[in-house]
Coordinates of C-alpha atoms in Angstrom, one line a residue:
M29 CA 118.1 77.6 60.9
A30 CA 119.6 81.0 61.5
E31 CA 119.5 82.5 65.0
K32 CA 118.7 86.2 65.0
Y33 CA 120.5 88.7 67.3
L34 CA 120.3 92.4 68.0
V35 CA 123.7 93.9 68.1
R36 CA 124.3 97.4 69.3
L37 CA 127.5 99.0 68.1
G38 CA 127.8 102.5 69.3
R39 CA 124.4 104.1 68.8
D40 CA 123.5 101.9 65.9
I41 CA 121.4 98.7 66.3
Y42 CA 121.8 95.9 63.7
E43 CA 119.8 92.7 63.3
V44 CA 122.2 89.9 62.5
E45 CA 121.4 86.4 61.5
V46 CA 124.0 83.7 62.3
E47 CA 123.9 80.1 61.2
E48 CA 126.2 77.1 61.1
G49 CA 126.1 75.4 57.7
P50 CA 128.0 72.7 55.9
D51 CA 130.6 75.2 54.8
G52 CA 131.0 76.7 58.3
L53 CA 129.7 79.8 60.0
R54 CA 127.9 82.6 58.1
A55 CA 126.1 85.8 59.1
A56 CA 123.7 88.1 57.4
L57 CA 123.8 91.8 57.9
N58 CA 121.5 94.1 55.9
G59 CA 120.4 91.2 53.8
H60 CA 123.9 90.2 52.7
W61 CA 125.4 86.9 53.8
H62 CA 129.1 86.7 54.8
R63 CA 131.3 83.7 55.4
L64 CA 132.9 83.8 58.9
R65 CA 135.6 81.9 60.7
L66 CA 136.4 82.7 64.3
E67 CA 139.3 81.1 66.1
Q68 CA 140.7 81.9 69.5
V69 CA 144.5 82.1 69.1
G70 CA 145.4 83.7 72.5
V71 CA 144.4 83.4 76.1
G72 CA 144.2 85.8 79.0
S73 CA 141.8 88.4 80.4
Q74 CA 141.4 89.8 76.9
P75 CA 141.8 86.8 74.5
L76 CA 143.0 87.3 71.0
Y77 CA 140.8 86.0 68.1
L78 CA 141.4 85.5 64.5
L79 CA 138.3 86.6 62.6
E80 CA 137.9 86.1 58.9
V81 CA 135.0 87.8 57.1
D82 CA 134.7 86.6 53.5
G83 CA 138.3 85.5 53.6
R84 CA 139.6 88.8 54.9
P85 CA 141.5 88.3 58.2
F86 CA 141.3 90.5 61.3
E87 CA 142.9 90.2 64.7
A88 CA 140.5 91.1 67.5
Y89 CA 140.8 91.2 71.2
A90 CA 137.5 90.5 73.0
E91 CA 136.8 91.1 76.7
P92 CA 133.5 89.8 78.0
R93 CA 131.3 92.5 79.7
A94 CA 127.8 92.5 81.0
G95 CA 125.5 92.0 78.0
G96 CA 128.3 91.7 75.4
Y97 CA 132.0 92.4 74.7
E98 CA 134.6 95.1 74.6
V99 CA 136.2 94.4 71.2
T100 CA 139.5 95.9 70.0
I101 CA 140.4 95.7 66.3
G102 CA 143.6 97.5 65.4
F103 CA 143.5 100.8 67.3
R104 CA 139.7 101.0 67.5
R105 CA 137.7 99.8 70.5
Y106 CA 134.1 98.9 70.2
A107 CA 131.5 98.2 72.9
V108 CA 129.3 95.5 71.5
H109 CA 126.1 94.5 73.2
V110 CA 124.3 91.3 72.0
Q111 CA 121.0 89.7 72.7
T112 CA 118.8 87.3 70.9
A113 CA 116.1 89.1 68.8
R114 CA 113.4 86.9 70.3
S115 CA 114.1 88.2 73.9
G116 CA 111.8 91.1 73.2
R117 CA 113.7 93.4 75.5
P118 CA 115.2 96.7 74.4
V119 CA 118.9 96.6 73.6
M120 CA 121.0 97.5 76.6
P121 CA 122.3 101.1 76.6
T122 CA 125.8 101.6 75.6
V123 CA 128.4 103.9 77.0
E124 CA 130.8 104.6 74.2
A125 CA 133.8 106.8 74.4
E126 CA 131.7 109.3 72.4
G127 CA 131.0 112.6 73.9
W128 CA 134.7 113.4 73.8
Q129 CA 135.2 116.9 72.5
P130 CA 138.4 118.9 72.0
A131 CA 138.8 121.3 74.9
A132 CA 139.8 124.9 74.7
G133 CA 143.5 125.0 75.6
G134 CA 144.1 121.4 74.6
G135 CA 143.0 118.0 75.8
W136 CA 139.6 116.4 75.8
M137 CA 136.4 117.3 77.6
V138 CA 134.5 114.1 78.5
L139 CA 130.7 114.6 78.3
S140 CA 128.0 112.4 79.7
P141 CA 126.4 110.3 77.0
M142 CA 123.3 109.7 79.1
S143 CA 121.3 110.9 82.0
G144 CA 121.8 109.0 85.3
V145 CA 123.6 109.1 88.6
V146 CA 127.3 108.9 89.1
Q147 CA 128.0 105.7 91.0
E148 CA 131.8 105.8 91.1
V149 CA 134.5 108.2 90.1
Q150 CA 137.6 106.1 89.5
V151 CA 140.0 108.9 88.7
S152 CA 141.3 112.1 90.3
P153 CA 143.1 115.2 89.1
G154 CA 146.7 114.5 88.2
Q155 CA 146.1 110.8 87.7
Q156 CA 147.5 109.2 84.5
V157 CA 145.0 107.1 82.5
R158 CA 145.5 104.8 79.6
E159 CA 143.1 104.2 76.7
G160 CA 140.5 101.8 77.9
D161 CA 140.7 102.6 81.6
V162 CA 137.4 103.0 83.5
L163 CA 136.9 106.7 84.4
L164 CA 133.4 106.7 85.8
V165 CA 130.4 104.5 86.4
I166 CA 127.0 106.0 85.7
E167 CA 123.8 104.2 86.7
S168 CA 121.0 104.7 84.2
M169 CA 117.8 102.7 83.9
K170 CA 119.0 100.5 86.8
M171 CA 122.2 99.4 85.0
N172 CA 125.7 100.5 85.8
N173 CA 127.6 101.7 82.8
E174 CA 131.4 102.1 82.7
L175 CA 132.7 105.1 80.9
R176 CA 136.1 104.2 79.5
A177 CA 139.0 106.5 78.3
Q178 CA 139.1 106.8 74.6
Y179 CA 142.6 108.3 74.9
G180 CA 145.4 108.1 77.4
G181 CA 146.6 111.2 79.3
T182 CA 146.4 113.0 82.6
V183 CA 143.2 113.9 84.3
R184 CA 143.2 117.7 84.7
E185 CA 139.7 118.3 86.3
V186 CA 136.9 116.2 87.6
Y187 CA 133.6 118.0 87.5
V188 CA 131.3 115.4 89.1
A189 CA 131.1 113.5 92.4
T190 CA 129.6 110.2 93.5
G191 CA 125.8 110.4 93.9
Q192 CA 125.5 113.4 91.5
R193 CA 122.8 113.4 88.8
V194 CA 124.2 114.0 85.3
E195 CA 122.5 114.8 82.0
P196 CA 123.6 114.0 78.4
G197 CA 126.2 116.5 77.3
Q198 CA 127.2 117.5 80.8
A199 CA 130.9 117.9 81.4
L200 CA 132.3 115.0 83.5
L201 CA 136.0 115.6 83.4
L202 CA 138.9 117.1 81.5
L203 CA 141.7 115.0 80.2
A204 CA 145.0 116.5 78.9

């Protein structure tokens, strides 16, 4: 019998059914079943997996996070939150690297994806950051959400401080 999960990928929520059958693992997404094979081929803090979907191979790095995983496939990074469909709870909010807008004069303006309170500012002006580094932690709905860098670069300005309330679309920092 298939187990149902709610998977949040970015702002989209999908219901996915997963079952182990005589031919291996398979999953249904939008009513279409796909054959899966997942094998861990590397170890470390961010283990490497070989994922085959209908025979098409992908290399994926997966780092466990609260409520899900941070998954990197190629040059794309995905925050994936997973819970069983029967839990009845709303899907955990996701802080994606969305809200990044090109800034006048170059660089990227990082905007808050949610309302909440800044719990930690982990960068300062002049600091170099790499893609995936944690920039800020925002508490929203009693959960701490890490906002990670979508691009590497130098922090030019930080517009918020610990304890400050922020709203969706509010400028948090400028990265050049």
